[in-house]
């Protein structure tokens, strides 16, 4: 039974690492596009950059099994939710894609934080 729980935890962590990495990449791409859109996209740009940095760092923390990854997972989920909500307000393809990619990151980070 303990082995199955460990395997499930490893699988969930691996999935979260993948989701965070994909979110970081989508947020970087969205931030780059927002930088060319003007001042009205400033909040979106900042949130995307925050999430890109946080999600990348969180993926590294999980990969090395840092004792702080659970606390960080909650922060990543909160930031990703704010970013998703901001991106969802914009009609640009890069924002809509970013919002979609953030959803699994949010879900897996919430699971890791629990």
C-alpha positions as protocol buffer text, in pm:
chain_id: "A"
residue {
  index: 1
  type: UNK
  ca { x: 0 y: 0 z: 0 }
}
residue {
  index: 2
  type: UNK
  ca { x: 277 y: 246 z: 90 }
}
residue {
  index: 3
  type: UNK
  ca { x: 452 y: 177 z: -241 }
}
residue {
  index: 4
  type: UNK
  ca { x: 135 y: 261 z: -436 }
}
residue {
  index: 5
  type: UNK
  ca { x: 98 y: 588 z: -245 }
}
residue {
  index: 6
  type: UNK
  ca { x: 461 y: 678 z: -316 }
}
residue {
  index: 7
  type: UNK
  ca { x: 419 y: 597 z: -685 }
}
residue {
  index: 8
  type: UNK
  ca { x: 102 y: 807 z: -701 }
}
residue {
  index: 9
  type: UNK
  ca { x: 279 y: 1097 z: -528 }
}
residue {
  index: 10
  type: UNK
  ca { x: 572 y: 1070 z: -771 }
}
residue {
  index: 11
  type: UNK
  ca { x: 329 y: 1065 z: -1064 }
}
residue {
  index: 12
  type: UNK
  ca { x: 143 y: 1371 z: -932 }
}
residue {
  index: 13
  type: UNK
  ca { x: 471 y: 1554 z: -875 }
}
residue {
  index: 14
  type: UNK
  ca { x: 593 y: 1469 z: -1225 }
}
residue {
  index: 15
  type: UNK
  ca { x: 265 y: 1594 z: -1372 }
}
residue {
  index: 16
  type: UNK
  ca { x: 290 y: 1915 z: -1170 }
}
residue {
  index: 17
  type: UNK
  ca { x: 648 y: 1970 z: -1290 }
}
residue {
  index: 18
  type: UNK
  ca { x: 530 y: 1931 z: -1650 }
}
residue {
  index: 19
  type: UNK
  ca { x: 231 y: 2160 z: -1596 }
}
residue {
  index: 20
  type: UNK
  ca { x: 447 y: 2427 z: -1431 }
}
residue {
  index: 21
  type: UNK
  ca { x: 702 y: 2410 z: -1711 }
}
residue {
  index: 22
  type: UNK
  ca { x: 432 y: 2446 z: -1976 }
}
residue {
  index: 23
  type: UNK
  ca { x: 273 y: 2734 z: -1785 }
}
residue {
  index: 24
  type: UNK
  ca { x: 606 y: 2913 z: -1754 }
}
residue {
  index: 25
  type: UNK
  ca { x: 665 y: 2883 z: -2126 }
}
residue {
  index: 26
  type: UNK
  ca { x: 313 y: 3002 z: -2217 }
}
residue {
  index: 27
  type: UNK
  ca { x: 343 y: 3295 z: -1977 }
}
residue {
  index: 28
  type: UNK
  ca { x: 679 y: 3400 z: -2124 }
}
residue {
  index: 29
  type: UNK
  ca { x: 530 y: 3395 z: -2473 }
}
residue {
  index: 30
  type: UNK
  ca { x: 224 y: 3589 z: -2361 }
}
residue {
  index: 31
  type: UNK
  ca { x: 437 y: 3846 z: -2177 }
}
residue {
  index: 32
  type: UNK
  ca { x: 652 y: 3899 z: -2486 }
}
residue {
  index: 33
  type: UNK
  ca { x: 341 y: 3956 z: -2697 }
}
residue {
  index: 34
  type: UNK
  ca { x: 186 y: 4185 z: -2435 }
}
residue {
  index: 35
  type: UNK
  ca { x: 500 y: 4400 z: -2434 }
}
residue {
  index: 36
  type: UNK
  ca { x: 418 y: 4499 z: -2791 }
}
residue {
  index: 37
  type: UNK
  ca { x: 51 y: 4571 z: -2716 }
}
residue {
  index: 38
  type: UNK
  ca { x: 95 y: 4888 z: -2511 }
}
residue {
  index: 39
  type: UNK
  ca { x: 19 y: 5018 z: -2162 }
}
residue {
  index: 40
  type: UNK
  ca { x: -326 y: 4860 z: -2143 }
}
residue {
  index: 41
  type: UNK
  ca { x: -156 y: 4520 z: -2122 }
}
residue {
  index: 42
  type: UNK
  ca { x: 84 y: 4614 z: -1841 }
}
residue {
  index: 43
  type: UNK
  ca { x: -94 y: 4412 z: -1569 }
}
residue {
  index: 44
  type: UNK
  ca { x: -116 y: 4107 z: -1793 }
}
residue {
  index: 45
  type: UNK
  ca { x: 253 y: 4137 z: -1876 }
}
residue {
  index: 46
  type: UNK
  ca { x: 353 y: 4164 z: -1508 }
}
residue {
  index: 47
  type: UNK
  ca { x: 136 y: 3870 z: -1401 }
}
residue {
  index: 48
  type: UNK
  ca { x: 267 y: 3654 z: -1684 }
}
residue {
  index: 49
  type: UNK
  ca { x: 626 y: 3730 z: -1589 }
}
residue {
  index: 50
  type: UNK
  ca { x: 553 y: 3659 z: -1223 }
}
residue {
  index: 51
  type: UNK
  ca { x: 397 y: 3324 z: -1304 }
}
residue {
  index: 52
  type: UNK
  ca { x: 674 y: 3233 z: -1547 }
}
residue {
  index: 53
  type: UNK
  ca { x: 935 y: 3291 z: -1276 }
}
residue {
  index: 54
  type: UNK
  ca { x: 736 y: 3128 z: -996 }
}
residue {
  index: 55
  type: UNK
  ca { x: 633 y: 2823 z: -1200 }
}
residue {
  index: 56
  type: UNK
  ca { x: 989 y: 2766 z: -1325 }
}
residue {
  index: 57
  type: UNK
  ca { x: 1127 y: 2790 z: -974 }
}
residue {
  index: 58
  type: UNK
  ca { x: 855 y: 2563 z: -838 }
}
residue {
  index: 59
  type: UNK
  ca { x: 932 y: 2297 z: -1101 }
}
residue {
  index: 60
  type: UNK
  ca { x: 1297 y: 2303 z: -990 }
}
residue {
  index: 61
  type: UNK
  ca { x: 1197 y: 2283 z: -622 }
}
residue {
  index: 62
  type: UNK
  ca { x: 981 y: 1978 z: -691 }
}
residue {
  index: 63
  type: UNK
  ca { x: 1249 y: 1812 z: -904 }
}
residue {
  index: 64
  type: UNK
  ca { x: 1492 y: 1827 z: -612 }
}
residue {
  index: 65
  type: UNK
  ca { x: 1218 y: 1744 z: -360 }
}
residue {
  index: 66
  type: UNK
  ca { x: 1265 y: 2066 z: -165 }
}
residue {
  index: 67
  type: UNK
  ca { x: 1098 y: 2072 z: 174 }
}
residue {
  index: 68
  type: UNK
  ca { x: 945 y: 2407 z: 73 }
}
residue {
  index: 69
  type: UNK
  ca { x: 769 y: 2295 z: -245 }
}
residue {
  index: 70
  type: UNK
  ca { x: 425 y: 2256 z: -84 }
}
residue {
  index: 71
  type: UNK
  ca { x: 420 y: 2613 z: 43 }
}
residue {
  index: 72
  type: UNK
  ca { x: 543 y: 2737 z: -291 }
}
residue {
  index: 73
  type: UNK
  ca { x: 276 y: 2537 z: -475 }
}
residue {
  index: 74
  type: UNK
  ca { x: 7 y: 2745 z: -308 }
}
residue {
  index: 75
  type: UNK
  ca { x: 176 y: 3070 z: -415 }
}
residue {
  index: 76
  type: UNK
  ca { x: 213 y: 2947 z: -773 }
}
residue {
  index: 77
  type: UNK
  ca { x: -155 y: 2848 z: -782 }
}
residue {
  index: 78
  type: UNK
  ca { x: -264 y: 3188 z: -649 }
}
residue {
  index: 79
  type: UNK
  ca { x: -48 y: 3378 z: -898 }
}
residue {
  index: 80
  type: UNK
  ca { x: -155 y: 3152 z: -1185 }
}
residue {
  index: 81
  type: UNK
  ca { x: -523 y: 3208 z: -1099 }
}
residue {
  index: 82
  type: UNK
  ca { x: -475 y: 3585 z: -1107 }
}
residue {
  index: 83
  type: UNK
  ca { x: -289 y: 3556 z: -1437 }
}
residue {
  index: 84
  type: UNK
  ca { x: -551 y: 3323 z: -1587 }
}
residue {
  index: 85
  type: UNK
  ca { x: -830 y: 3561 z: -1490 }
}
residue {
  index: 86
  type: UNK
  ca { x: -644 y: 3858 z: -1640 }
}
residue {
  index: 87
  type: UNK
  ca { x: -558 y: 3675 z: -1961 }
}
residue {
  index: 88
  type: UNK
  ca { x: -915 y: 3549 z: -2000 }
}
residue {
  index: 89
  type: UNK
  ca { x: -1035 y: 3911 z: -2020 }
}
residue {
  index: 90
  type: UNK
  ca { x: -838 y: 3972 z: -2341 }
}
residue {
  index: 91
  type: UNK
  ca { x: -932 y: 3855 z: -2690 }
}
residue {
  index: 92
  type: UNK
  ca { x: -577 y: 3808 z: -2817 }
}
residue {
  index: 93
  type: UNK
  ca { x: -486 y: 3450 z: -2905 }
}
residue {
  index: 94
  type: UNK
  ca { x: -174 y: 3455 z: -2688 }
}
residue {
  index: 95
  type: UNK
  ca { x: -381 y: 3554 z: -2383 }
}
residue {
  index: 96
  type: UNK
  ca { x: -649 y: 3293 z: -2447 }
}
residue {
  index: 97
  type: UNK
  ca { x: -383 y: 3023 z: -2495 }
}
residue {
  index: 98
  type: UNK
  ca { x: -207 y: 3130 z: -2177 }
}
residue {
  index: 99
  type: UNK
  ca { x: -532 y: 3117 z: -1978 }
}
residue {
  index: 100
  type: UNK
  ca { x: -598 y: 2763 z: -2104 }
}
residue {
  index: 101
  type: UNK
  ca { x: -246 y: 2639 z: -2026 }
}
residue {
  index: 102
  type: UNK
  ca { x: -263 y: 2781 z: -1674 }
}
residue {
  index: 103
  type: UNK
  ca { x: -564 y: 2572 z: -1572 }
}
residue {
  index: 104
  type: UNK
  ca { x: -383 y: 2236 z: -1530 }
}
residue {
  index: 105
  type: UNK
  ca { x: -97 y: 2417 z: -1355 }
}
residue {
  index: 106
  type: UNK
  ca { x: -340 y: 2565 z: -1104 }
}
residue {
  index: 107
  type: UNK
  ca { x: -509 y: 2230 z: -1043 }
}
residue {
  index: 108
  type: UNK
  ca { x: -187 y: 2033 z: -997 }
}
residue {
  index: 109
  type: UNK
  ca { x: -31 y: 2300 z: -774 }
}
residue {
  index: 110
  type: UNK
  ca { x: -342 y: 2303 z: -554 }
}
residue {
  index: 111
  type: UNK
  ca { x: -312 y: 1925 z: -527 }
}
residue {
  index: 112
  type: UNK
  ca { x: 58 y: 1948 z: -434 }
}
residue {
  index: 113
  type: UNK
  ca { x: -16 y: 2215 z: -173 }
}
residue {
  index: 114
  type: UNK
  ca { x: -275 y: 1997 z: 1 }
}
